[in-house]
Short mmCIF file of C-alpha atoms and ligand atoms in Angstrom, two decimals:
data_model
loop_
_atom_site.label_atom_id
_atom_site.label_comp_id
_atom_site.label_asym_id
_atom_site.label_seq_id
_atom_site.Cartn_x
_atom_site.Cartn_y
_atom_site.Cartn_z
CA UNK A 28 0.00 0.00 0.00
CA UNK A 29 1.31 3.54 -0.60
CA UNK A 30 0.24 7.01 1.38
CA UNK A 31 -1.64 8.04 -1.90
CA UNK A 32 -3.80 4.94 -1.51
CA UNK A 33 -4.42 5.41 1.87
CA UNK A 34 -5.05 9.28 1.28
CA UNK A 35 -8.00 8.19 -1.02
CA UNK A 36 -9.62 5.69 1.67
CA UNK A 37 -9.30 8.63 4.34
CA UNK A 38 -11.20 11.08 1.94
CA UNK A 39 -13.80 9.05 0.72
CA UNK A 40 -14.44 7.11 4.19
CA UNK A 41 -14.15 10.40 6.36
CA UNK A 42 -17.72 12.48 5.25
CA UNK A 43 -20.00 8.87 5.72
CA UNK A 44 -22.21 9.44 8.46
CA UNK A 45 -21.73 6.13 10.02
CA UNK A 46 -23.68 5.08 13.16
CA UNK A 47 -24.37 1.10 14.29
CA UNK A 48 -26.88 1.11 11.43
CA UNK A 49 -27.41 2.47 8.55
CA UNK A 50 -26.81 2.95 4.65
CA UNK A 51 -23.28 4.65 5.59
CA UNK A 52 -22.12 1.97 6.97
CA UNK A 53 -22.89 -0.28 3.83
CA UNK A 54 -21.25 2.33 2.01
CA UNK A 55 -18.31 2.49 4.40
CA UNK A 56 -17.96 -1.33 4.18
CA UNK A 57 -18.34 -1.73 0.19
CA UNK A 58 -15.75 1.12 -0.15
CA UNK A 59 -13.39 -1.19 2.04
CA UNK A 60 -14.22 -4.27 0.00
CA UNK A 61 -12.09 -2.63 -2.72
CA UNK A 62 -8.82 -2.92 -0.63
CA UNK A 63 -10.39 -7.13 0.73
CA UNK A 64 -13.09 -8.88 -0.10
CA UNK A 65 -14.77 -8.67 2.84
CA UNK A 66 -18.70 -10.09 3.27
CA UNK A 67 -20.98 -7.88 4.08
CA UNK A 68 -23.78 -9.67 6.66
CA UNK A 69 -27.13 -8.04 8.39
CA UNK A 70 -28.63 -8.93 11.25
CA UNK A 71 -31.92 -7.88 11.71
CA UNK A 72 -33.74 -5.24 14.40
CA UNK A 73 -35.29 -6.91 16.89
CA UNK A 74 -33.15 -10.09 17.20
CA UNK A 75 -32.20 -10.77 20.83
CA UNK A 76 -28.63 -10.64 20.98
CA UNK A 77 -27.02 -12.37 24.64
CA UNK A 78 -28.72 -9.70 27.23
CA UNK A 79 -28.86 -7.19 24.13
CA UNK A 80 -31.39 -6.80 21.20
CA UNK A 81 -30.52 -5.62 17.59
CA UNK A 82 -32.08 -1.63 17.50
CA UNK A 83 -33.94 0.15 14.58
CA UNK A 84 -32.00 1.05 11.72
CA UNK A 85 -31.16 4.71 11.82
CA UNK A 86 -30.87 6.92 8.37
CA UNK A 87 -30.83 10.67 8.08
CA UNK A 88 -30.93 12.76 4.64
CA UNK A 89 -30.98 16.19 6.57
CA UNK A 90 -30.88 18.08 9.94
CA UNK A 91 -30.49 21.73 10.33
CA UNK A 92 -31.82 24.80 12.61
CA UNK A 93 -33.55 28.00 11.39
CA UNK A 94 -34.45 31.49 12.89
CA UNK A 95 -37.33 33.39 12.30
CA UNK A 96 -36.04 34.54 9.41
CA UNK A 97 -35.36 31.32 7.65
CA UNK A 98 -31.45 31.36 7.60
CA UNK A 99 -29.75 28.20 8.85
CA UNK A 100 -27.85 28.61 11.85
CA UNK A 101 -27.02 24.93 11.71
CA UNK A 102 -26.85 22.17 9.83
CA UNK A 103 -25.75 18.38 9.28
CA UNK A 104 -24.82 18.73 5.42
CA UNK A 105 -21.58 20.42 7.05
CA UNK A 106 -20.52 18.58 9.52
CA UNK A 107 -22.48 15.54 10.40
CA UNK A 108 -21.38 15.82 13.93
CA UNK A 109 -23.52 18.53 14.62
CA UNK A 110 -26.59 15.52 14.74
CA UNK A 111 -27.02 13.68 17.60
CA UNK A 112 -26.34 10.13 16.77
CA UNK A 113 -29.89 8.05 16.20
CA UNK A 114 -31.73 11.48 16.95
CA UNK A 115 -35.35 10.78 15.81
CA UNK A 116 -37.23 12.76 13.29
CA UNK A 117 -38.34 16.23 14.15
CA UNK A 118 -39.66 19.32 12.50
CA UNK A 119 -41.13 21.93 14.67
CA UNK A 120 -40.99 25.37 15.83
CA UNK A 121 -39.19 26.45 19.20
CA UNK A 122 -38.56 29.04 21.59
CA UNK A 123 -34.80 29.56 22.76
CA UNK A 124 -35.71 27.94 26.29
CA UNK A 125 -37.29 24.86 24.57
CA UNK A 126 -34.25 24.05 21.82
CA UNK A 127 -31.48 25.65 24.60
CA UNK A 128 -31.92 21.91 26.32
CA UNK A 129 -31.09 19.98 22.69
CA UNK A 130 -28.05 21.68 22.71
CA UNK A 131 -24.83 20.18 23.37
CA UNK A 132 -20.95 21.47 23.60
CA UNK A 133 -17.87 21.18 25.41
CA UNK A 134 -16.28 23.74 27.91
CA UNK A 135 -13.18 22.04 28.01
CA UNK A 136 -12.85 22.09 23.83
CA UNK A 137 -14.73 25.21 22.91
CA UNK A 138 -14.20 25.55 19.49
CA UNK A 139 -14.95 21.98 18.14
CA UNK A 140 -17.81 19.85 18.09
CA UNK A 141 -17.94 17.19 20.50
CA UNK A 142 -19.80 13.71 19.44
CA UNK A 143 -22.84 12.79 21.31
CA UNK A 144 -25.31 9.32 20.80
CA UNK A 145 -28.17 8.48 22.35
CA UNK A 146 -28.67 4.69 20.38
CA UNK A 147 -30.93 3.81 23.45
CA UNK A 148 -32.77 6.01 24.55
CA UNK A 149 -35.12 7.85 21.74
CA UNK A 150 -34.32 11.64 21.87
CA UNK A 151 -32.72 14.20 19.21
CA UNK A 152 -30.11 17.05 19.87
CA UNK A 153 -27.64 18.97 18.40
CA UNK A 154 -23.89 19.30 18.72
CA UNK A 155 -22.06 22.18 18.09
CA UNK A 156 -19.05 25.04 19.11
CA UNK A 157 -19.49 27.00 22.11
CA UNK A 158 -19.59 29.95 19.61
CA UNK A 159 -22.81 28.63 17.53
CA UNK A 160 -24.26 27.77 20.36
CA UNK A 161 -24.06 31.65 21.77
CA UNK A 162 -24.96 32.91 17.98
CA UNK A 163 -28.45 30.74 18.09
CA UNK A 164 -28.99 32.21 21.69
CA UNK A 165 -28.57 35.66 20.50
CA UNK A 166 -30.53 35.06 17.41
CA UNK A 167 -34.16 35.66 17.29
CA UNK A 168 -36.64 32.57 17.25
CA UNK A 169 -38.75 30.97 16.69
CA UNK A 170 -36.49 28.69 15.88
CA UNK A 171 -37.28 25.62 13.00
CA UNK A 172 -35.60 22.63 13.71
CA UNK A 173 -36.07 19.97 11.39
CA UNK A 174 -34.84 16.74 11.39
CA UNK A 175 -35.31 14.07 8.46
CA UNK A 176 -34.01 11.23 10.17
CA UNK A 177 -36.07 7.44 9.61
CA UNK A 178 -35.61 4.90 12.68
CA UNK A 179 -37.39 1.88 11.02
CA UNK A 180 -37.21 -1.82 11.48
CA UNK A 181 -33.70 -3.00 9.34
CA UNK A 182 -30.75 -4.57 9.90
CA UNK A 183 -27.47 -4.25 11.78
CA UNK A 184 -24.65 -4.70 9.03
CA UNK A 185 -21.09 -5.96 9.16
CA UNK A 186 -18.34 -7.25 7.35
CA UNK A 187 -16.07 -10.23 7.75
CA UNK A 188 -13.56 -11.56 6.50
CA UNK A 189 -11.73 -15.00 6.54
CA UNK A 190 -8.32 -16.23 5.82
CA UNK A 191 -7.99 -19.79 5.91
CA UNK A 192 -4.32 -20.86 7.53
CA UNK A 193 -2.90 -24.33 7.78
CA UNK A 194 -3.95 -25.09 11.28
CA UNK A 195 -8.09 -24.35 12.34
CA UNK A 196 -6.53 -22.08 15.06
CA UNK A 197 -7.46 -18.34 14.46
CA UNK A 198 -6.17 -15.27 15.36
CA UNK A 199 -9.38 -12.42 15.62
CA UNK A 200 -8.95 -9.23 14.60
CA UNK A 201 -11.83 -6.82 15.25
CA UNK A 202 -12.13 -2.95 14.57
CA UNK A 203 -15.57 -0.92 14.35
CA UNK A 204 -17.21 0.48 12.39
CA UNK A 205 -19.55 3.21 13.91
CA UNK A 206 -18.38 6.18 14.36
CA UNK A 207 -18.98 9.44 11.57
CA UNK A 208 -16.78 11.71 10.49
CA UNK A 209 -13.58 11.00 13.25
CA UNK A 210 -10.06 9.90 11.44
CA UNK A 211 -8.44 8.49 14.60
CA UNK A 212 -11.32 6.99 16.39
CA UNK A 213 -12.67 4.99 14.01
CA UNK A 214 -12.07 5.76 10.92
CA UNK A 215 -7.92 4.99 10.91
CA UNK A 216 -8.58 1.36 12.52
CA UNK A 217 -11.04 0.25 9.58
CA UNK A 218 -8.36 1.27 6.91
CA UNK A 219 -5.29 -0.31 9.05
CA UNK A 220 -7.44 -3.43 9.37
CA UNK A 221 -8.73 -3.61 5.74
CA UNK A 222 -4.84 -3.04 4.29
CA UNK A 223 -3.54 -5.44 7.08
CA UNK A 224 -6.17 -8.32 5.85
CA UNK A 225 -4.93 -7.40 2.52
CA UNK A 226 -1.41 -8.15 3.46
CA UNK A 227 -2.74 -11.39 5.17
CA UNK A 228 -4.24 -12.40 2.13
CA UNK A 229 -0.73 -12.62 -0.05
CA UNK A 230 0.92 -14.89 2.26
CA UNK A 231 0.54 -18.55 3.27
CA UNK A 232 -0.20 -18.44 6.78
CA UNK A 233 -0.35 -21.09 9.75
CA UNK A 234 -3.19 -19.65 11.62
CA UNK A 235 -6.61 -18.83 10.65
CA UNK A 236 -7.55 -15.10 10.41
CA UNK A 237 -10.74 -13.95 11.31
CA UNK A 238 -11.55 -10.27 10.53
CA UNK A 239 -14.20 -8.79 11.53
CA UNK A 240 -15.68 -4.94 10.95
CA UNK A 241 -18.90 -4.35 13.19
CA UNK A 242 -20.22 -1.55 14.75
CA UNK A 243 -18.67 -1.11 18.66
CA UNK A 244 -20.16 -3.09 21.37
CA UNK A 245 -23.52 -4.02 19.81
CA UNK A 246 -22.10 -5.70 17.26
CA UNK A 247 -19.20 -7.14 18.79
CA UNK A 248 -21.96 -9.03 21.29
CA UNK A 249 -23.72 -9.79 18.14
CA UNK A 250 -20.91 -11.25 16.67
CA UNK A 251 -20.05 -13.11 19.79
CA UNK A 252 -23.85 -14.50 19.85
CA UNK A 253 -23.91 -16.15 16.07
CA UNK A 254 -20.32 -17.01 15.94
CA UNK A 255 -20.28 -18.68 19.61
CA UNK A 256 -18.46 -21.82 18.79
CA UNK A 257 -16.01 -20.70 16.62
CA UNK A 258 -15.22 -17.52 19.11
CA UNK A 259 -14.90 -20.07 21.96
CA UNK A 260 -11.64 -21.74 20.47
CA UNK A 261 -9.59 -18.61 19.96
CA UNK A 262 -7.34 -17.34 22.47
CA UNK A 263 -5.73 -14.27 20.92
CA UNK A 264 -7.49 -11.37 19.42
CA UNK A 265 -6.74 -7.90 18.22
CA UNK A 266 -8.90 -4.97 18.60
CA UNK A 267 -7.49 -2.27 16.14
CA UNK A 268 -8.58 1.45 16.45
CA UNK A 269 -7.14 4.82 17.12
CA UNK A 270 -4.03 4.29 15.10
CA UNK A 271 -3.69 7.06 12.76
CA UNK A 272 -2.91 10.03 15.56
CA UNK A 273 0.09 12.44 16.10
CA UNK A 274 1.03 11.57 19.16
CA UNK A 275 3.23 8.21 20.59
CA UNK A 276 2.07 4.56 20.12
CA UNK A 277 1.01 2.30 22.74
CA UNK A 278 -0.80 -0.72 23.36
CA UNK A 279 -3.45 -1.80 26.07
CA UNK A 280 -2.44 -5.33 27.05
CA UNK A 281 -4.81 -8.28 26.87
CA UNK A 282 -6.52 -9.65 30.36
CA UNK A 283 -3.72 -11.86 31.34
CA UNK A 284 -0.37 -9.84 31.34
CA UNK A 285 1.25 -13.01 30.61
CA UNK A 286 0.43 -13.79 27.57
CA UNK A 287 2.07 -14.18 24.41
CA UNK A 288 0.02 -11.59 22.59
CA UNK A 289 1.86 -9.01 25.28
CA UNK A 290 5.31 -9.94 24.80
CA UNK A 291 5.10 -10.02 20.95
CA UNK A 292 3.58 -7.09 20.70
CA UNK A 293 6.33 -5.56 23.09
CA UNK A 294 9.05 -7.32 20.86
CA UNK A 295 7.63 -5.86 17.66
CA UNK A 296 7.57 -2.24 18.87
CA UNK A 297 11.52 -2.42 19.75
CA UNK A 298 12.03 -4.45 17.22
CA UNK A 299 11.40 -1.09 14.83
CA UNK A 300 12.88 0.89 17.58
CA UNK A 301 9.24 2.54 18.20
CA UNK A 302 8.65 4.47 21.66
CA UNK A 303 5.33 3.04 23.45
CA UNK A 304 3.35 3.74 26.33
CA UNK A 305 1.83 0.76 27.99
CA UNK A 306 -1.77 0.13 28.92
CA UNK A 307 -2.85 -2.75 31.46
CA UNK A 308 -6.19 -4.08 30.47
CA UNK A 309 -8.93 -2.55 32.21
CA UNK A 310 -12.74 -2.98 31.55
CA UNK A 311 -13.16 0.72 29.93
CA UNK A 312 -11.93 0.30 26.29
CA UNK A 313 -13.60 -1.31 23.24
CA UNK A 314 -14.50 -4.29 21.89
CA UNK A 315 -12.02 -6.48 23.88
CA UNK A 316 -14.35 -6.28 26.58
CA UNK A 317 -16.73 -8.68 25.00
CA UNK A 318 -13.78 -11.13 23.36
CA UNK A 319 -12.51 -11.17 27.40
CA UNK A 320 -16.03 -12.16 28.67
CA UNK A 321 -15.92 -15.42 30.80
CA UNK A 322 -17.29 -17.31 27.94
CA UNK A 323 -14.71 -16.64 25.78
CA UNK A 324 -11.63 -15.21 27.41
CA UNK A 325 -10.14 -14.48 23.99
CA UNK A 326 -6.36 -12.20 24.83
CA UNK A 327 -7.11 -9.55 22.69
CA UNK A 328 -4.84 -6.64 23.14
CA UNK A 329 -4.61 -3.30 20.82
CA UNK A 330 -1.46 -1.07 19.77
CA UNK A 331 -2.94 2.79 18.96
CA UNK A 332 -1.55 5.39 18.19
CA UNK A 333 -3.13 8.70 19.83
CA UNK A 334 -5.40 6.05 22.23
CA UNK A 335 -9.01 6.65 22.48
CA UNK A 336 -9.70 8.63 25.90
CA UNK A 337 -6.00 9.70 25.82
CA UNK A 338 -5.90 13.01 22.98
CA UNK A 339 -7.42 15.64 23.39
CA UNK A 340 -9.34 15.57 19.85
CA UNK A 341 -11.01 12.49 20.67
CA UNK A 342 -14.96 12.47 20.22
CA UNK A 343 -14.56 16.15 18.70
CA UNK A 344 -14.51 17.57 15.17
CA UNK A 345 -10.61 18.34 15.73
CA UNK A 346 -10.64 14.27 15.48
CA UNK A 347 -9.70 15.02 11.89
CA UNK A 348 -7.92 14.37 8.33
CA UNK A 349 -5.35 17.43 9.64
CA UNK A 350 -4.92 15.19 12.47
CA UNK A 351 -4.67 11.80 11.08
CA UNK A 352 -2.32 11.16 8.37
CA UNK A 353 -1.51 8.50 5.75
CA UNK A 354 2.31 8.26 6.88
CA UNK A 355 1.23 7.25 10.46
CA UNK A 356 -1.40 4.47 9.38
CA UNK A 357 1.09 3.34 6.79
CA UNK A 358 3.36 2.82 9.79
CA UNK A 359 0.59 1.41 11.93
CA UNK A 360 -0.32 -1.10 9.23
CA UNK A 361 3.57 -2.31 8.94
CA UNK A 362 3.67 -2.42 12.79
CA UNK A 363 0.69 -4.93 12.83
CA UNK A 364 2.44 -6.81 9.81
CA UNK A 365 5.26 -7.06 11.76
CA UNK A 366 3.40 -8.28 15.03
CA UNK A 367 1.69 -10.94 12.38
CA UNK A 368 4.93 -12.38 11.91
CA UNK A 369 5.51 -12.98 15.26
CA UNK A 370 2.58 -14.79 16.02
CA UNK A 371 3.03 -16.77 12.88
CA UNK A 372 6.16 -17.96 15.08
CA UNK A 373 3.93 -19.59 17.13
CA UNK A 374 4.24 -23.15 18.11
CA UNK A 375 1.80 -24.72 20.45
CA UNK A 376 1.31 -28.46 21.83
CA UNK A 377 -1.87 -29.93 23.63
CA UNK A 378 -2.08 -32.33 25.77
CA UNK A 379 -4.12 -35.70 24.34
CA UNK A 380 -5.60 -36.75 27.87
CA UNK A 381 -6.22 -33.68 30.21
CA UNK A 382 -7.45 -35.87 33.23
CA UNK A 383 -4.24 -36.21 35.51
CA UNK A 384 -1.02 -37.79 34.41
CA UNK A 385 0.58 -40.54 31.56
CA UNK A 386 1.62 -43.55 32.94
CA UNK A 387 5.23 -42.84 31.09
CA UNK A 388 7.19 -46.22 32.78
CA UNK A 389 4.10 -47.84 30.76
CA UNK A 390 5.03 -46.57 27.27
CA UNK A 391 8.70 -46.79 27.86
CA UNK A 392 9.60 -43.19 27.82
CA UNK A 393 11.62 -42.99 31.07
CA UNK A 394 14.02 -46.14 30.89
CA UNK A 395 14.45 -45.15 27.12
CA UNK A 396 15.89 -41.70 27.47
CA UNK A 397 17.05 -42.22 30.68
CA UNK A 398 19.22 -40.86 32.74
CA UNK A 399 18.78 -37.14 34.08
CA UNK A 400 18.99 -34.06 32.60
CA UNK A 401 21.48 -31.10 34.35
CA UNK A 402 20.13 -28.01 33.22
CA UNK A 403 22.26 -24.92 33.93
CA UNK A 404 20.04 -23.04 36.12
CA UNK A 405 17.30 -26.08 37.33
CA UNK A 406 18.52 -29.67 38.06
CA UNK A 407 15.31 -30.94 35.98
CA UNK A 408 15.81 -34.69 34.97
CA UNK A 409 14.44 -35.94 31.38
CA UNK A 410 11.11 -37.40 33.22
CA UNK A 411 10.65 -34.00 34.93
CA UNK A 412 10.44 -31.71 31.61
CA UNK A 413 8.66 -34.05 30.05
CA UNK A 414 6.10 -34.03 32.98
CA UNK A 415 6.71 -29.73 32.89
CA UNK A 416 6.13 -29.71 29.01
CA UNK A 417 2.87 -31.92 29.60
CA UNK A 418 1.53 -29.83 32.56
CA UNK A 419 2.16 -26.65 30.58
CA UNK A 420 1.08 -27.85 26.87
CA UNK A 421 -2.87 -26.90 27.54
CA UNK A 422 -3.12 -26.06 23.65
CA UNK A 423 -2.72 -22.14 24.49
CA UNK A 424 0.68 -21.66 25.92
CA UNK A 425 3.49 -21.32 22.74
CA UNK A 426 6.76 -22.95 23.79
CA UNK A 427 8.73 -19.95 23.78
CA UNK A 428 5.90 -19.28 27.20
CA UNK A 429 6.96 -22.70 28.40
CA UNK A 430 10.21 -22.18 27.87
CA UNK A 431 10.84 -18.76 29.82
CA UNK A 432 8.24 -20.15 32.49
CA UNK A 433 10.45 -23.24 32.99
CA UNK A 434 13.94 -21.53 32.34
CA UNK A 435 14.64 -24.25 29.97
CA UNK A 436 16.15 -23.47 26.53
CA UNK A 437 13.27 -23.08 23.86
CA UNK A 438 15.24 -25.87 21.24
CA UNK A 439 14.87 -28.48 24.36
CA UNK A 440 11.30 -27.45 24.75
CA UNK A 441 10.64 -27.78 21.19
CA UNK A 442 12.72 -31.41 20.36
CA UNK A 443 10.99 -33.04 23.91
CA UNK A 444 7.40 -31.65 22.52
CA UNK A 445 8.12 -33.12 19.33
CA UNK A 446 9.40 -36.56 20.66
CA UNK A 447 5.93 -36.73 22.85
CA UNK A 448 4.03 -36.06 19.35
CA UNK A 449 5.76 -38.82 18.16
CA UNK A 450 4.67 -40.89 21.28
CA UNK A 451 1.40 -39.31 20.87
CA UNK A 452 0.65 -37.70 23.82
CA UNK A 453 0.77 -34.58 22.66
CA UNK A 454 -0.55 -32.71 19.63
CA UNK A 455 0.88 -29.84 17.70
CA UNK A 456 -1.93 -27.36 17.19
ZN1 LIG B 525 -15.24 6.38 20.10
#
């Protein structure tokens, strides 16, 4: 991919008034399908999702606000911010007092427009500048306010997209899909993801990639709901997003610290001798918190750039194509390349029978190697790594894991798992 490429994407995708439903989102997804061929899925309103339920499909062709004397003191053709998201159709006449209360903006960021939803709760608003919102207070109403929004039954729609590897393993890589016109939050993780599946797509791969572009929360649970199975035999996910900003990487580590996912990650950034900040998991943050639910525990971690809560431009107008640019998601999608290629390193063992231990004198494995083994640091003898490897080889845990946990060199790790594949009480994954 070059910056012009990415330039395009960013132009076109940025004006779309996405929201978790909606014709913009169709058109945000079938303007991505260019770069993947991604499948684009509905799900309709109505259908009970886990403890959620699909909502209406929301659509707007106009919003604005008029004084008496018919000029527009604001309107959604210009920025489509200045709508509340899933506001519901309106078109009435106001006094200042009445409309004063639909009127939202920010005292800490005064001269942008800060993004406001109400998916849940039907209501309609305005966003705007601290400015406009003192110019429509000192104009004279009544004031118009029309808005030619349709919430109707329809469908929730996503994309996915699959790339088969050797092994059924996957990997899960998630970004949404639902926010309008921000470039960081957003916008810059559905570009990184759709040029990163691209990448995917060239190369022959051991793992399974499952990508999937939804709308945040609602149709991450939805996902989770008719994909249960599947979702409930990965272990590592990514959830891409905010990583087209000015300011310093990071990455927001998955629910257990210890796991691969973090270190690679880690090894990756220094790797291409990139400064990061680092995030423990906590349960404010995006979709990871549904891959992390107890029913699928998935390790899904993110690397950002400009992290959402973190910038000040996040969930304004100043969230914008002056603040995103095509050099830093360029870099973003070569930093996730590069993290591919570690997991692609990979190599994990399970454990045939879980329920307590091989009788090894039985199949001759302790009398054949014999002897024990002097490790430098640990006095482990041959029957004690191979009881280690088989305690530790749950079908998750890559050797290099089992290795480090053990203190035992990795190419020892990897010939003893080998030798029990042969003896088949293990299986490589
Ligand atoms: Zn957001």
């Amino acid at each position: 991919m070059n910056k012009k490429e990415i330039d395009l994407y960013l132009k076109q995708l940025f004006p779309l008034n996405r929201s978790l439903t909606g014709d913009n989102n169709r058109k945000s997804l079938k303007l991505l399908k260019q770069i993947i061929d991604i499948k684009i899925k509905e799900i309709p309103t109505g259908k009970k999702v886990y403890d959620w339920t699909i909502p209406k499909e929301w659509n707007v062709t106009d919003a604005y606000i008029k004084d008496k004397y018919g000029e527009k003191l604001i309107s959604f053709t210009k920025n489509n911010l200045h709508l509340v998201g899933y506001s519901v159709p309106v078109n009435k006449k106001m006094n200042w007092s009445q409309l004063r209360k639909k009127l939202h903006y920010s005292n800490k960021r005064k001269s942008s427009i800060p993004y406001r939803t109400s998916y849940y709760h039907e209501d309609w608003g305005f966003c705007l500048k601290k400015k406009q919102y003192e110019q429509i207070r000192d104009s004279e109403g009544p004031f118009k306010v029309v808005i030619e929004s349709s919430l109707k039954k329809g469908n929730l729609t996503y994309g996915e997209y699959f790339k088969k590897g050797r092994s059924k393993r996957e990997i899960l890589i998630s970004t949404y899909i639902c926010h309008p016109s921000m470039a960081n939050d957003c916008l810059s993780g559905m570009i990184v993801t759709s040029f990163l599946a691209r990448e995917i797509k060239k190369i022959k791969t051991k793992w399974s990639y499952r990508f999937v572009f939804i709308p945040e929360t609602i149709g991450a649970i939805a996902y989770c709901n008719l994909n249960e199975n599947k979702l409930k035999k990965i272990d590592a996910g990514l959830v891409i997003t905010t990583v087209g900003g000015k300011g310093l990487y990071g990455y927001k580590q998955s629910w257990d610290r210890n796991h691969q996912i973090n270190s690679d990650i880690e090894k990756t950034l220094s790797s291409l001798n990139i400064k990061f900040k680092t995030y423990p998991f906590s349960i404010r943050g995006s979709d990871e918190r549904q891959y992390s639910s107890q029913g699928f525990k998935i390790n899904t971690a993110s690397i950002t750039k400009d992290k959402y809560f973190e910038y000040k431009e996040y969930h304004t107008s100043a969230d914008n194509l002056k603040f995103v640019k095509s050099e830093n998601i360029a870099l973003s999608i070569k930093i996730y390349k590069e993290l591919i290629k570690e997991i692609e390193k990979w190599e994990i063992f399970e454990t045939k029978m879980k329920n307590c231990e091989y009788m090894l004198s039985r199949r001759n494995l302790y009398p054949k190697i014999g002897g024990s083994y002097k490790a430098t640091k640990n006095e482990y003898t041959m029957s004690d790594l191979i009881q280690w490897i088989l305690f530790m080889s749950d079908g998750k845990k890559n050797i290099e894991k089992i290795s480090s946990d053990i203190g035992i060199e990795m190419t020892k790790v990897r010939r003893i798992s080998k030798l029990l594949v042969k003896k088949k009480l293990l299986k490589e994954i």
